[in-house]
């Protein structure tokens, strides 16, 4: 569980070194050792979120908690209201990004087209 929010100058490890170790992410002694968003984590796809400042990073964290917090006595986060139909399929939605081998969103999450989701 947890989230990694990156700022331009360094990383903000909001869940701690052990969480990154356990998840298979990069860990280091301090934020600069992780490498920052622009140099390492962003291009490698390891940063879950990017924020332009510490204040914005806090806002991202609070938004993350809004969607993931489990209240005492409950077993899952509360459902967010949405107008999307529950059976909507996004897998055929076009994915156009310079330098990407993927042509649809579904390929990004495909075990065949993207084993272990390394891309």
CSV table of C-alpha atoms in Angstrom, one decimal:
chain,number,residue,atom,x,y,z
A,1,UNK,CA,0.0,0.0,0.0
A,2,UNK,CA,1.1,3.5,-0.5
A,3,UNK,CA,2.0,6.1,-3.1
A,4,UNK,CA,5.1,7.7,-4.5
A,5,UNK,CA,4.8,11.3,-5.5
A,6,UNK,CA,7.7,12.9,-7.3
A,7,UNK,CA,8.7,16.5,-7.5
A,8,UNK,CA,11.0,18.0,-10.1
A,9,UNK,CA,14.0,18.3,-7.8
A,10,UNK,CA,13.8,15.0,-6.0
A,11,UNK,CA,11.4,12.3,-4.8
A,12,UNK,CA,9.1,12.4,-1.9
A,13,UNK,CA,8.8,8.9,-0.4
A,14,UNK,CA,5.5,9.2,1.4
A,15,UNK,CA,5.3,5.5,2.3
A,16,UNK,CA,8.9,4.9,3.4
A,17,UNK,CA,11.9,3.0,2.2
A,18,UNK,CA,10.5,-0.4,3.3
A,19,UNK,CA,7.4,0.0,1.1
A,20,UNK,CA,9.6,0.8,-2.0
A,21,UNK,CA,11.9,-2.2,-1.2
A,22,UNK,CA,8.9,-4.5,-0.9
A,23,UNK,CA,7.2,-3.3,-4.0
A,24,UNK,CA,10.3,-3.8,-6.1
A,25,UNK,CA,10.8,-0.1,-6.7
A,26,UNK,CA,14.0,1.8,-6.3
A,27,UNK,CA,15.1,2.7,-2.8
A,28,UNK,CA,18.0,4.8,-1.4
A,29,UNK,CA,19.2,6.4,1.7
A,30,UNK,CA,17.6,9.7,0.8
A,31,UNK,CA,15.3,11.4,-1.7
A,32,UNK,CA,18.2,12.5,-4.0
A,33,UNK,CA,19.5,8.9,-4.1
A,34,UNK,CA,16.3,7.8,-5.8
A,35,UNK,CA,17.2,9.9,-8.7
A,36,UNK,CA,14.3,12.3,-9.1
A,37,UNK,CA,11.4,12.3,-11.6
A,38,UNK,CA,13.2,13.8,-14.6
A,39,UNK,CA,16.3,11.7,-14.5
A,40,UNK,CA,15.2,8.3,-13.4
A,41,UNK,CA,11.7,7.6,-12.1
A,42,UNK,CA,9.6,9.4,-14.8
A,43,UNK,CA,11.4,7.9,-17.9
A,44,UNK,CA,11.4,4.4,-16.2
A,45,UNK,CA,7.7,4.6,-15.4
A,46,UNK,CA,8.3,4.1,-11.7
A,47,UNK,CA,6.8,7.3,-10.4
A,48,UNK,CA,3.1,6.9,-9.7
A,49,UNK,CA,2.4,10.6,-9.5
A,50,UNK,CA,4.3,13.8,-10.4
A,51,UNK,CA,3.7,17.2,-8.7
A,52,UNK,CA,5.3,20.6,-9.5
A,53,UNK,CA,5.8,21.5,-5.8
A,54,UNK,CA,5.6,20.2,-2.3
A,55,UNK,CA,2.2,21.8,-1.9
A,56,UNK,CA,0.9,20.1,-5.0
A,57,UNK,CA,2.4,16.8,-3.8
A,58,UNK,CA,0.4,17.2,-0.6
A,59,UNK,CA,-2.7,17.7,-2.7
A,60,UNK,CA,-2.0,14.6,-4.7
A,61,UNK,CA,-1.6,12.6,-1.5
A,62,UNK,CA,-4.8,13.8,0.0
A,63,UNK,CA,-6.7,13.0,-3.3
A,64,UNK,CA,-5.1,9.5,-3.2
A,65,UNK,CA,-6.4,9.1,0.4
A,66,UNK,CA,-9.9,10.2,-0.7
A,67,UNK,CA,-10.0,7.2,-3.0
A,68,UNK,CA,-8.1,4.6,-1.0
A,69,UNK,CA,-8.9,5.2,2.7
A,70,UNK,CA,-10.7,2.4,4.4
A,71,UNK,CA,-12.8,3.6,7.3
A,72,UNK,CA,-12.7,1.6,10.6
A,73,UNK,CA,-15.2,-1.3,10.3
A,74,UNK,CA,-15.3,-1.3,6.5
A,75,UNK,CA,-13.4,-3.8,4.3
A,76,UNK,CA,-12.9,-1.6,1.2
A,77,UNK,CA,-12.6,2.1,0.2
A,78,UNK,CA,-16.0,3.7,-0.4
A,79,UNK,CA,-17.2,3.8,-4.0
A,80,UNK,CA,-16.9,7.0,-5.8
A,81,UNK,CA,-19.9,8.2,-7.8
A,82,UNK,CA,-19.6,8.0,-11.5
A,83,UNK,CA,-21.6,8.3,-14.7
A,84,UNK,CA,-19.6,5.6,-16.5
A,85,UNK,CA,-21.4,2.4,-17.2
A,86,UNK,CA,-20.0,-0.5,-15.1
A,87,UNK,CA,-19.3,-2.6,-18.2
A,88,UNK,CA,-17.5,0.1,-20.1
A,89,UNK,CA,-14.5,-1.3,-22.0
A,90,UNK,CA,-11.6,1.0,-22.6
A,91,UNK,CA,-9.3,-1.6,-24.0
A,92,UNK,CA,-9.9,-0.5,-27.6
A,93,UNK,CA,-9.4,3.2,-26.9
A,94,UNK,CA,-6.5,4.5,-29.1
A,95,UNK,CA,-3.2,5.1,-27.5
A,96,UNK,CA,-1.0,7.6,-29.4
A,97,UNK,CA,2.2,8.6,-27.8
A,98,UNK,CA,5.5,9.3,-29.6
A,99,UNK,CA,7.9,6.4,-29.2
A,100,UNK,CA,5.3,4.0,-27.8
A,101,UNK,CA,4.8,0.6,-29.4
A,102,UNK,CA,1.2,0.4,-28.1
A,103,UNK,CA,-1.7,1.4,-30.3
A,104,UNK,CA,-4.5,0.8,-27.8
A,105,UNK,CA,-5.0,1.3,-24.0
A,106,UNK,CA,-5.7,-2.5,-23.7
A,107,UNK,CA,-2.2,-3.3,-24.9
A,108,UNK,CA,-0.6,-1.4,-22.0
A,109,UNK,CA,-2.4,-3.8,-19.6
A,110,UNK,CA,-2.0,-6.9,-21.7
A,111,UNK,CA,0.0,-9.7,-20.2
A,112,UNK,CA,1.0,-10.7,-23.8
A,113,UNK,CA,1.8,-7.2,-25.2
A,114,UNK,CA,3.4,-5.9,-22.0
A,115,UNK,CA,4.6,-8.7,-19.7
A,116,UNK,CA,5.0,-7.6,-16.1
A,117,UNK,CA,3.9,-4.1,-17.2
A,118,UNK,CA,7.5,-3.0,-17.7
A,119,UNK,CA,6.6,-0.5,-20.4
